[in-house]
C-alpha positions as protocol buffer text, in pm:
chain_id: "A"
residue {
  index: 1
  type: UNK
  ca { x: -597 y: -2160 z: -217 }
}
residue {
  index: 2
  type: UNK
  ca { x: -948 y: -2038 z: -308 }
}
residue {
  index: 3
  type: UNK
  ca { x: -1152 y: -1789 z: -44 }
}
residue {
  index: 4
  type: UNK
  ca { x: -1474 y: -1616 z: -135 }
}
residue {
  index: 5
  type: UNK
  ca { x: -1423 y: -1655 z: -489 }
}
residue {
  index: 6
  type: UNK
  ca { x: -1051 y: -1475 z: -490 }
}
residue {
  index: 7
  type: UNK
  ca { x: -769 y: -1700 z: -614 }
}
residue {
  index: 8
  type: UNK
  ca { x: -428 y: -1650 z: -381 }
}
residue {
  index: 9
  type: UNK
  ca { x: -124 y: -1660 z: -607 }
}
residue {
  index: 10
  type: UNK
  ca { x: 260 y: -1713 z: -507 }
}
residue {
  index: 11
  type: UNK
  ca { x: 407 y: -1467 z: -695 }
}
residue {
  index: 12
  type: UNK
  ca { x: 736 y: -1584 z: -655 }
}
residue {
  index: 13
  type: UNK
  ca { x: 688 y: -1858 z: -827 }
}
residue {
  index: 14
  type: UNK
  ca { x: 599 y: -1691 z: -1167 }
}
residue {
  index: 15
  type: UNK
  ca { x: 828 y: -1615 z: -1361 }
}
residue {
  index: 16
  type: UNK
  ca { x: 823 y: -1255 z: -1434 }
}
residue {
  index: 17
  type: UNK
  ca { x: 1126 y: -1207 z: -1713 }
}
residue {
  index: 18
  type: UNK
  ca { x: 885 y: -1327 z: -1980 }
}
residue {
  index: 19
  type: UNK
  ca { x: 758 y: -927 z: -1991 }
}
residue {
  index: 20
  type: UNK
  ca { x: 1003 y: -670 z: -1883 }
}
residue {
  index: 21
  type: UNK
  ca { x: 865 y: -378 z: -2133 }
}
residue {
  index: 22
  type: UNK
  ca { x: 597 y: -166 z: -1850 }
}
residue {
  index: 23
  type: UNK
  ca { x: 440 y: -25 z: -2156 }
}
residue {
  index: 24
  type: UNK
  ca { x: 210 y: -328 z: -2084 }
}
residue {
  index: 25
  type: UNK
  ca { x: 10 y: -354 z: -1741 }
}
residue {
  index: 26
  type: UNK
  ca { x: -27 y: -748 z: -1700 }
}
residue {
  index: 27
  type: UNK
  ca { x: -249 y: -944 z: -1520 }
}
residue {
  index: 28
  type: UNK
  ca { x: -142 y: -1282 z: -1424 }
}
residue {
  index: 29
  type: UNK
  ca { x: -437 y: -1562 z: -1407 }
}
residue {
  index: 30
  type: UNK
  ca { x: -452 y: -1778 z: -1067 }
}
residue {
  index: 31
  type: UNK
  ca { x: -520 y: -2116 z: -1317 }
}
residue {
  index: 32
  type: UNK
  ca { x: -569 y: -2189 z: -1705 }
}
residue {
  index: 33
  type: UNK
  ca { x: -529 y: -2480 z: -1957 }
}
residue {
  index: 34
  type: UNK
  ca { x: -410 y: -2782 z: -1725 }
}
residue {
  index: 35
  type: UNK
  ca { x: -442 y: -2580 z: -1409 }
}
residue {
  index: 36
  type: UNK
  ca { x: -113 y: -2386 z: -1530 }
}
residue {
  index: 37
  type: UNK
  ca { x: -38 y: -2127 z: -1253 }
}
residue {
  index: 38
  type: UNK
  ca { x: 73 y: -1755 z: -1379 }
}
residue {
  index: 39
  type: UNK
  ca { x: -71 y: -1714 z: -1704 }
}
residue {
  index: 40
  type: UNK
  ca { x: -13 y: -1382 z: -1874 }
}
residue {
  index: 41
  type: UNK
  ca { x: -288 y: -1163 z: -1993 }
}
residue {
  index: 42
  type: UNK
  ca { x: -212 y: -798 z: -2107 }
}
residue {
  index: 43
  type: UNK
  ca { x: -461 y: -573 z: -1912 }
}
residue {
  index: 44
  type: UNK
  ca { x: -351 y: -245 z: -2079 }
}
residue {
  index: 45
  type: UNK
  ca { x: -144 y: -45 z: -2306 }
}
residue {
  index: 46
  type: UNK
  ca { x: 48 y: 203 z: -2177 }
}
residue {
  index: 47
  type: UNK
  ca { x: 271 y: 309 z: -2462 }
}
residue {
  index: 48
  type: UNK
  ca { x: 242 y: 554 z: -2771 }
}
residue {
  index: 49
  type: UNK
  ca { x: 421 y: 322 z: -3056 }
}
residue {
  index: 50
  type: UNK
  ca { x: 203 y: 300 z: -3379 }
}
residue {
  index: 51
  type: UNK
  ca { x: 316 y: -54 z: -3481 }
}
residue {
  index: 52
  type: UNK
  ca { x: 254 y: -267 z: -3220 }
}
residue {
  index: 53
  type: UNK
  ca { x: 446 y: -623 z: -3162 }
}
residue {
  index: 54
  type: UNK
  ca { x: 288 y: -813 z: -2856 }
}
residue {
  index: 55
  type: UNK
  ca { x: 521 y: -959 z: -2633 }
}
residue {
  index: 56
  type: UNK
  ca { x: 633 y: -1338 z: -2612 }
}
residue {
  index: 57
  type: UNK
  ca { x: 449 y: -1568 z: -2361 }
}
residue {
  index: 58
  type: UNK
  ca { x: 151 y: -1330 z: -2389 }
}
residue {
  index: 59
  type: UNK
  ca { x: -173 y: -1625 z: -2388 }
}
residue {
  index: 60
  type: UNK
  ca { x: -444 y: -1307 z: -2384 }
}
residue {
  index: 61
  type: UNK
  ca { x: -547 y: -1004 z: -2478 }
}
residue {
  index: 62
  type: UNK
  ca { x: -784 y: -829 z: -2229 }
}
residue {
  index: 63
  type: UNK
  ca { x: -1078 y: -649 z: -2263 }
}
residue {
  index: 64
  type: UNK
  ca { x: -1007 y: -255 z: -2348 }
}
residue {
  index: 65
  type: UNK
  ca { x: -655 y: -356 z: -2324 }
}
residue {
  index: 66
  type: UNK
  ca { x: -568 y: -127 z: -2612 }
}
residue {
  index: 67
  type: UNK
  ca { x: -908 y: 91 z: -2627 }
}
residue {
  index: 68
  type: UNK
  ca { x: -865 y: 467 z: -2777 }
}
residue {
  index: 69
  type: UNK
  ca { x: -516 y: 387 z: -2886 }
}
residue {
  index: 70
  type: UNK
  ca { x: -619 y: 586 z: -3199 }
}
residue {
  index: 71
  type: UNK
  ca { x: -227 y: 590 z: -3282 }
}
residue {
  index: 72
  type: UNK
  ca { x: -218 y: 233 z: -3378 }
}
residue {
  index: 73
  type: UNK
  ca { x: -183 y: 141 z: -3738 }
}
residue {
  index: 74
  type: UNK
  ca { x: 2 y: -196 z: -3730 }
}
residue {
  index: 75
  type: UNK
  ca { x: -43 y: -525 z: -3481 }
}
residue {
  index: 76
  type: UNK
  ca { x: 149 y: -829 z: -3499 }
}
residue {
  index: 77
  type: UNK
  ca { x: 33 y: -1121 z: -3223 }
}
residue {
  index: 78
  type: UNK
  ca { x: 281 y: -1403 z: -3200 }
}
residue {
  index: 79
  type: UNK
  ca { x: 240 y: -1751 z: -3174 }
}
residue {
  index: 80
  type: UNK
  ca { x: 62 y: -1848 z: -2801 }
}
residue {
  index: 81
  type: UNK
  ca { x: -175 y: -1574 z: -2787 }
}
residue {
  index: 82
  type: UNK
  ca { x: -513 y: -1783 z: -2712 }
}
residue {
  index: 83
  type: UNK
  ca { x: -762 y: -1531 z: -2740 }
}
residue {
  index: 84
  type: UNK
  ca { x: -853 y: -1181 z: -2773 }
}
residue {
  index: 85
  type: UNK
  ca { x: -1136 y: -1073 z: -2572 }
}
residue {
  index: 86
  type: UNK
  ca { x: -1438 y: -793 z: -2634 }
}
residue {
  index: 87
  type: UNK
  ca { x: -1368 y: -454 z: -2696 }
}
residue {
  index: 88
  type: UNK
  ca { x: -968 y: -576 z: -2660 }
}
residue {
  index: 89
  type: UNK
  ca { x: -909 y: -306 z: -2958 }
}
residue {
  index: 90
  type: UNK
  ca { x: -1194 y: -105 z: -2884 }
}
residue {
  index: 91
  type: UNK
  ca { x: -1199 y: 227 z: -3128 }
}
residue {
  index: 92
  type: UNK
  ca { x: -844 y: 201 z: -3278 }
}
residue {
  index: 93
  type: UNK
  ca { x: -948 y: 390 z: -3548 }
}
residue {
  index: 94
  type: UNK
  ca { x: -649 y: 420 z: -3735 }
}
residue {
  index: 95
  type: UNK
  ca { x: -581 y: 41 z: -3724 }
}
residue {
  index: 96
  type: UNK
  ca { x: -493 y: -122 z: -4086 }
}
residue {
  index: 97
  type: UNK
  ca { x: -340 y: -435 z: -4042 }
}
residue {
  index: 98
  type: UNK
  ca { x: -302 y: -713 z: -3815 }
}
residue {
  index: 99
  type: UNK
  ca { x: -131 y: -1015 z: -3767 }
}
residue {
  index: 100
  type: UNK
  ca { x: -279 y: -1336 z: -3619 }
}
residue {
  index: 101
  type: UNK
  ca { x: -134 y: -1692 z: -3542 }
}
residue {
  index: 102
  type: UNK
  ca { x: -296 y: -1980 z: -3550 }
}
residue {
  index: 103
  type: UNK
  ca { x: -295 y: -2028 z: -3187 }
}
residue {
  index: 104
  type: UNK
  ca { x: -569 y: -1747 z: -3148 }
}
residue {
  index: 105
  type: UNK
  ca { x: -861 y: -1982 z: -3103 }
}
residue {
  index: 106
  type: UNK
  ca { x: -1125 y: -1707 z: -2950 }
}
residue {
  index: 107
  type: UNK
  ca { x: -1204 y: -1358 z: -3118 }
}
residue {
  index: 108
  type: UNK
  ca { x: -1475 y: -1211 z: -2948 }
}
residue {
  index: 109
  type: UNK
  ca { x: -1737 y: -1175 z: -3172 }
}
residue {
  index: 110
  type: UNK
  ca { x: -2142 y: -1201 z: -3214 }
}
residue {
  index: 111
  type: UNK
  ca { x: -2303 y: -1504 z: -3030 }
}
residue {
  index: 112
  type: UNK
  ca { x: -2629 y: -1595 z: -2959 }
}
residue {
  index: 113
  type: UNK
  ca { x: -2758 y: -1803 z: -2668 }
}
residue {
  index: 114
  type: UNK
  ca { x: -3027 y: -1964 z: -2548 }
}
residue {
  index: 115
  type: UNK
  ca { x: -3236 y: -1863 z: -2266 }
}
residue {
  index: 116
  type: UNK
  ca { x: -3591 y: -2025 z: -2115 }
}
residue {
  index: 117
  type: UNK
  ca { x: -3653 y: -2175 z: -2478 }
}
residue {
  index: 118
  type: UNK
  ca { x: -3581 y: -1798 z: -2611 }
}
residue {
  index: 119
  type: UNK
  ca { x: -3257 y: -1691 z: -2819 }
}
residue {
  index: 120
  type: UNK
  ca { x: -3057 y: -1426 z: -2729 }
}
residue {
  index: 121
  type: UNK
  ca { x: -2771 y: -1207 z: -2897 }
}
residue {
  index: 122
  type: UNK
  ca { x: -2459 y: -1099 z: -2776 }
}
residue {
  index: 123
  type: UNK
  ca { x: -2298 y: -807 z: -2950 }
}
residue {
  index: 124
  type: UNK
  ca { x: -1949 y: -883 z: -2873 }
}
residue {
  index: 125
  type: UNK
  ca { x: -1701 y: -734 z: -3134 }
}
residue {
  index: 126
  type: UNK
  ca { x: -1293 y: -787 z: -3016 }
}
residue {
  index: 127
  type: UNK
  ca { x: -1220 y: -471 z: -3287 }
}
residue {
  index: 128
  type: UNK
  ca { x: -1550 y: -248 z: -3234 }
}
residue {
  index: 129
  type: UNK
  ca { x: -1510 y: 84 z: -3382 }
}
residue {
  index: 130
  type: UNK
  ca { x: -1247 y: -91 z: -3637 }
}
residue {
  index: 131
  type: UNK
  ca { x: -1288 y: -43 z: -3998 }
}
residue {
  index: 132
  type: UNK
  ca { x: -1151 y: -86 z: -4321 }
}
residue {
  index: 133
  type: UNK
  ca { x: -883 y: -313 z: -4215 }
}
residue {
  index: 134
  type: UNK
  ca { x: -662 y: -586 z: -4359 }
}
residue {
  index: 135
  type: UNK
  ca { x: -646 y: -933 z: -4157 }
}
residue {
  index: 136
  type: UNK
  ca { x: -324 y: -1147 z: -4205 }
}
residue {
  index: 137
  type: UNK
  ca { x: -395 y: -1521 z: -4104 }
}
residue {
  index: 138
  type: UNK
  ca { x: -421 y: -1858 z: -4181 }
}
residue {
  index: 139
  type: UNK
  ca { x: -784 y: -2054 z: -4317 }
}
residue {
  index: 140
  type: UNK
  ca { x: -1035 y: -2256 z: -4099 }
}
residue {
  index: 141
  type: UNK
  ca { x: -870 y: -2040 z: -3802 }
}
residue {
  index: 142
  type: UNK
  ca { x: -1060 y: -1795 z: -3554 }
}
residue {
  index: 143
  type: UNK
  ca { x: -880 y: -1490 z: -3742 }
}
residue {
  index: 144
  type: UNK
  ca { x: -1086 y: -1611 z: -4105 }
}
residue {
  index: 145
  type: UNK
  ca { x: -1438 y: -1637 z: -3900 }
}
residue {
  index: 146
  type: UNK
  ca { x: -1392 y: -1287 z: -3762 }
}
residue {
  index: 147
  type: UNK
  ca { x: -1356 y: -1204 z: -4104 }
}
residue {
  index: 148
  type: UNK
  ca { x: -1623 y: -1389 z: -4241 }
}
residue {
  index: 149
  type: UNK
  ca { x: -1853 y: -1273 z: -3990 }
}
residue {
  index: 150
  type: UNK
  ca { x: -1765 y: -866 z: -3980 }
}
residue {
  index: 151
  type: UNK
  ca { x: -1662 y: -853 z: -4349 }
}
residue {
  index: 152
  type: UNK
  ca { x: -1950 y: -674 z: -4495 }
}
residue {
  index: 153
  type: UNK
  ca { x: -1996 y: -457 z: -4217 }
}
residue {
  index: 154
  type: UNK
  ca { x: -1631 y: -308 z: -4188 }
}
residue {
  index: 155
  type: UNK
  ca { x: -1504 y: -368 z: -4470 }
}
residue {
  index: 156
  type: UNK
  ca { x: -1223 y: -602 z: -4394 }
}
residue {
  index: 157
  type: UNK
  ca { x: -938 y: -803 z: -4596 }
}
residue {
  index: 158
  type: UNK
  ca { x: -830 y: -1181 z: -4524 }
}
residue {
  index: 159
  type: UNK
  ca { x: -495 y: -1262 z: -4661 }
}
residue {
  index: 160
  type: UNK
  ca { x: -409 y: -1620 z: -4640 }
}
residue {
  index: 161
  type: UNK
  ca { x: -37 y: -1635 z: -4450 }
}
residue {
  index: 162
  type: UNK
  ca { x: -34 y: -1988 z: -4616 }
}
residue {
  index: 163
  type: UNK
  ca { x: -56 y: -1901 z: -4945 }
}
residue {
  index: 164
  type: UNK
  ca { x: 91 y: -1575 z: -4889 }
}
residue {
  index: 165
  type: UNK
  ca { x: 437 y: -1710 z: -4763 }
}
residue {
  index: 166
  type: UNK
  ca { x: 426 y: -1928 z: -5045 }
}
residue {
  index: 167
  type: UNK
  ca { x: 572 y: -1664 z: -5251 }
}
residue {
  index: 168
  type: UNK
  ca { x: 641 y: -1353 z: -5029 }
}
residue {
  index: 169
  type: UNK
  ca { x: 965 y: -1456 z: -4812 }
}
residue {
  index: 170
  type: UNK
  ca { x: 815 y: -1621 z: -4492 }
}
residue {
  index: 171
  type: UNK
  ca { x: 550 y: -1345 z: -4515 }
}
residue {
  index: 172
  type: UNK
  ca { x: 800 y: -1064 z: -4444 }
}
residue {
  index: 173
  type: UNK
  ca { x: 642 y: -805 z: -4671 }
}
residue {
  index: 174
  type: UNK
  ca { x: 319 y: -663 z: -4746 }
}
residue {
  index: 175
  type: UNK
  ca { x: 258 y: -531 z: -5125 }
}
residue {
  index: 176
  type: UNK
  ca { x: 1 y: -358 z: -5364 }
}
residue {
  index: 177
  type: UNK
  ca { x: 1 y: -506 z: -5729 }
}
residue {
  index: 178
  type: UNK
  ca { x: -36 y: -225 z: -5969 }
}
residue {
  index: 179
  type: UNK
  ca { x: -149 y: -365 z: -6333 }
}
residue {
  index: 180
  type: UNK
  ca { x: 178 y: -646 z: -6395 }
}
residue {
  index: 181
  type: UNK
  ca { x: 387 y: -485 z: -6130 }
}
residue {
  index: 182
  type: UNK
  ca { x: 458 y: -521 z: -5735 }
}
residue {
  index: 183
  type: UNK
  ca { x: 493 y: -256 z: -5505 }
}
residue {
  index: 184
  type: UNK
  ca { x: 659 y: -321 z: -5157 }
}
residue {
  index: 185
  type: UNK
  ca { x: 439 y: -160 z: -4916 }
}
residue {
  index: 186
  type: UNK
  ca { x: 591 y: -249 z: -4619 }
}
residue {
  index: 187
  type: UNK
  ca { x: 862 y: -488 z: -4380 }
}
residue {
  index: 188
  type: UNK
  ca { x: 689 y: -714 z: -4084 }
}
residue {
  index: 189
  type: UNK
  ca { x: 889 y: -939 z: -4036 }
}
residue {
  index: 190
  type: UNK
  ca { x: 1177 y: -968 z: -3744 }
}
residue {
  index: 191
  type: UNK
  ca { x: 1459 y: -1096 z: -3936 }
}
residue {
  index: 192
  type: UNK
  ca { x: 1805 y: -948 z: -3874 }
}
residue {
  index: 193
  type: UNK
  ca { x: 1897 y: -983 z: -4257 }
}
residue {
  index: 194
  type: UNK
  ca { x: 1615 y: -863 z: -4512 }
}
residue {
  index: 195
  type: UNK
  ca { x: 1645 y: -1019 z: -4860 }
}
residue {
  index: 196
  type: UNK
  ca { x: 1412 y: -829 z: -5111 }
}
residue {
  index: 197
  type: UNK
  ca { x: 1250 y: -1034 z: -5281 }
}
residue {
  index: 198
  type: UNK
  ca { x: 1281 y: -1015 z: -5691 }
}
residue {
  index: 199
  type: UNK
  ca { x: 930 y: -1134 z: -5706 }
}
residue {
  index: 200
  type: UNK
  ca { x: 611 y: -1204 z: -5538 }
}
residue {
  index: 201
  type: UNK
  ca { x: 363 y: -1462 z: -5672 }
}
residue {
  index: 202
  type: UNK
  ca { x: 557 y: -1450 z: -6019 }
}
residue {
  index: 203
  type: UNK
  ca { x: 501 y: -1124 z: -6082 }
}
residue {
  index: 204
  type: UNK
  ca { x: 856 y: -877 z: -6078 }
}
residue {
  index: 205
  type: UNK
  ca { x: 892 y: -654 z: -5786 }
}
residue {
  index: 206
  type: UNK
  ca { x: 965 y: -279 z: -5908 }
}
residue {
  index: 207
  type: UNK
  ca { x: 915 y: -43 z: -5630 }
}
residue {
  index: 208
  type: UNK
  ca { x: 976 y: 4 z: -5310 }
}
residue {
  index: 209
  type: UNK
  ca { x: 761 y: 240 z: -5086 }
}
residue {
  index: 210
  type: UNK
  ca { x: 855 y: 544 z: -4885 }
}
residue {
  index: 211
  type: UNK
  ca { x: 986 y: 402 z: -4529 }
}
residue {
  index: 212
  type: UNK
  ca { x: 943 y: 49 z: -4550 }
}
residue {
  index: 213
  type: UNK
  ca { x: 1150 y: -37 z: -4275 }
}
C-alpha cells in the first residue's frame, strides 16, 4: 500500500538469500521495471577489499554507495546491474579498472534540461574524483558514453569486451603489449580452471606479472 508518499513492503516475501555478504548495506525498492516488488540496490560499502566483485541480483548501485573507499583499485559489475547512480564511486581515488555489462543502461553523468524556455546543467558524474582509469565494456552501451563524455577530462581507457574476448580467453586477463610482446597484467575472471593463454591478439604471451592471481 502507498501512505503519504512511503511505500509499505512485505518483507517476507523478498527473498533475502540473493545477498548474504553484510559488507553491503542494501536497500530494497517498494516497485521497479513491471512493478517487480524487492528490488536490490546496494546503499553502502562496508568492507575493506581492494578488488571489488558486486554481488548477483544486484539491479543498482546507490548514490555514495562506495564514496572514500580510497582502497579500491579493481570493480567488476555483473550482468543485471541497471544503473549506477551520482557520486555512486565518489573519490575512489585509487580506482583503475572497472568492469561493466551491458545491462548497465544509466551512468550518471552531465545532463542538461530545460527550464521556462532556459537550459540548465546538471553536473552529475557516477565516478567524481575518479581519474586515470581504464573502462572494460562493450560499444553503443552506457559504459562507452561515460567514456566518451569524461574522456578528456580524466583521462580514461575504453576497451571493447567484444573485441577483447575475441582473442583474450572470455576476457579473463588484462595485459600491457611491450614492443612485439604480451605481458599478463592481471586474472578477472571467475573460472575455477585458468588456461594461460599462449597468445593474445596474435601476438606471443611472454611474461607474467607479479601476483596475477
Amino acid at each position: 500500500s502507498l501512505y503519504g508518499g512511503v511505500h509499505f513492503v512485505d518483507i517476507s516475501k523478498i527473498d533475502l538469500s540473493t545477498i548474504e555478504d553484510y559488507r553491503y548495506v542494501t536497500h530494497y525498492y517498494a516497485a521497479s521495471d513491471n512493478g517487480v516488488i524487492g528490488v536490490i540496490g546496494i546503499q553502502k560499502y562496508m568492507g575493506t577489499d581492494s578488488e571489488i566483485l558486486i554481488p548477483n541480483n544486484v539491479q543498482f548501485i546507490e548514490t555514495e554507495a562506495f564514496a572514500d573507499c580510497s582502497f579500491i583499485t579493481d570493480v567488476i559489475i555483473p550482468e543485471g546491474v541497471k544503473e549506477i547512480k551520482n557520486k555512486a564511486f565518489l573519490n575512489c581515488i585509487n580506482l583503475k579498472q572497472i568492469t561493466l555489462p551491458t545491462s548497465v543502461t544509466n551512468i550518471a553523468a552531465n545532463d542538461y534540461s530545460s527550464y521556462g524556455g532556459d537550459m540548465y546543467l546538471y553536473t552529475n558524474d557516477a565516478f567524481k574524483g575518479c581519474n586515470n582509469f581504464t573502462i572494460y565494456g562493450y560499444s553503443n552501451t552506457a559504459a562507452e558514453d561515460y567514456y566518451l563524455e569524461f574522456n578528456s577530462s580524466k583521462n580514461i581507457t575504453f576497451v571493447d569486451k567484444f573485441t577483447f574476448s575475441e582473442y583474450n580467453n572470455d576476457f579473463e586477463f588484462t595485459y600491457k603489449r611491450e614492443n612485439k610482446e604480451i605481458k599478463i597484467t592481471k586474472y578477472i575472471g571467475l573460472s575455477g580452471n585458468v588456461i594461460i593463454p599462449s597468445h593474445i591478439m596474435e601476438i606471443p604471451v611472454t611474461q607474467l606479472e607479479d601476483n596475477i592471481f
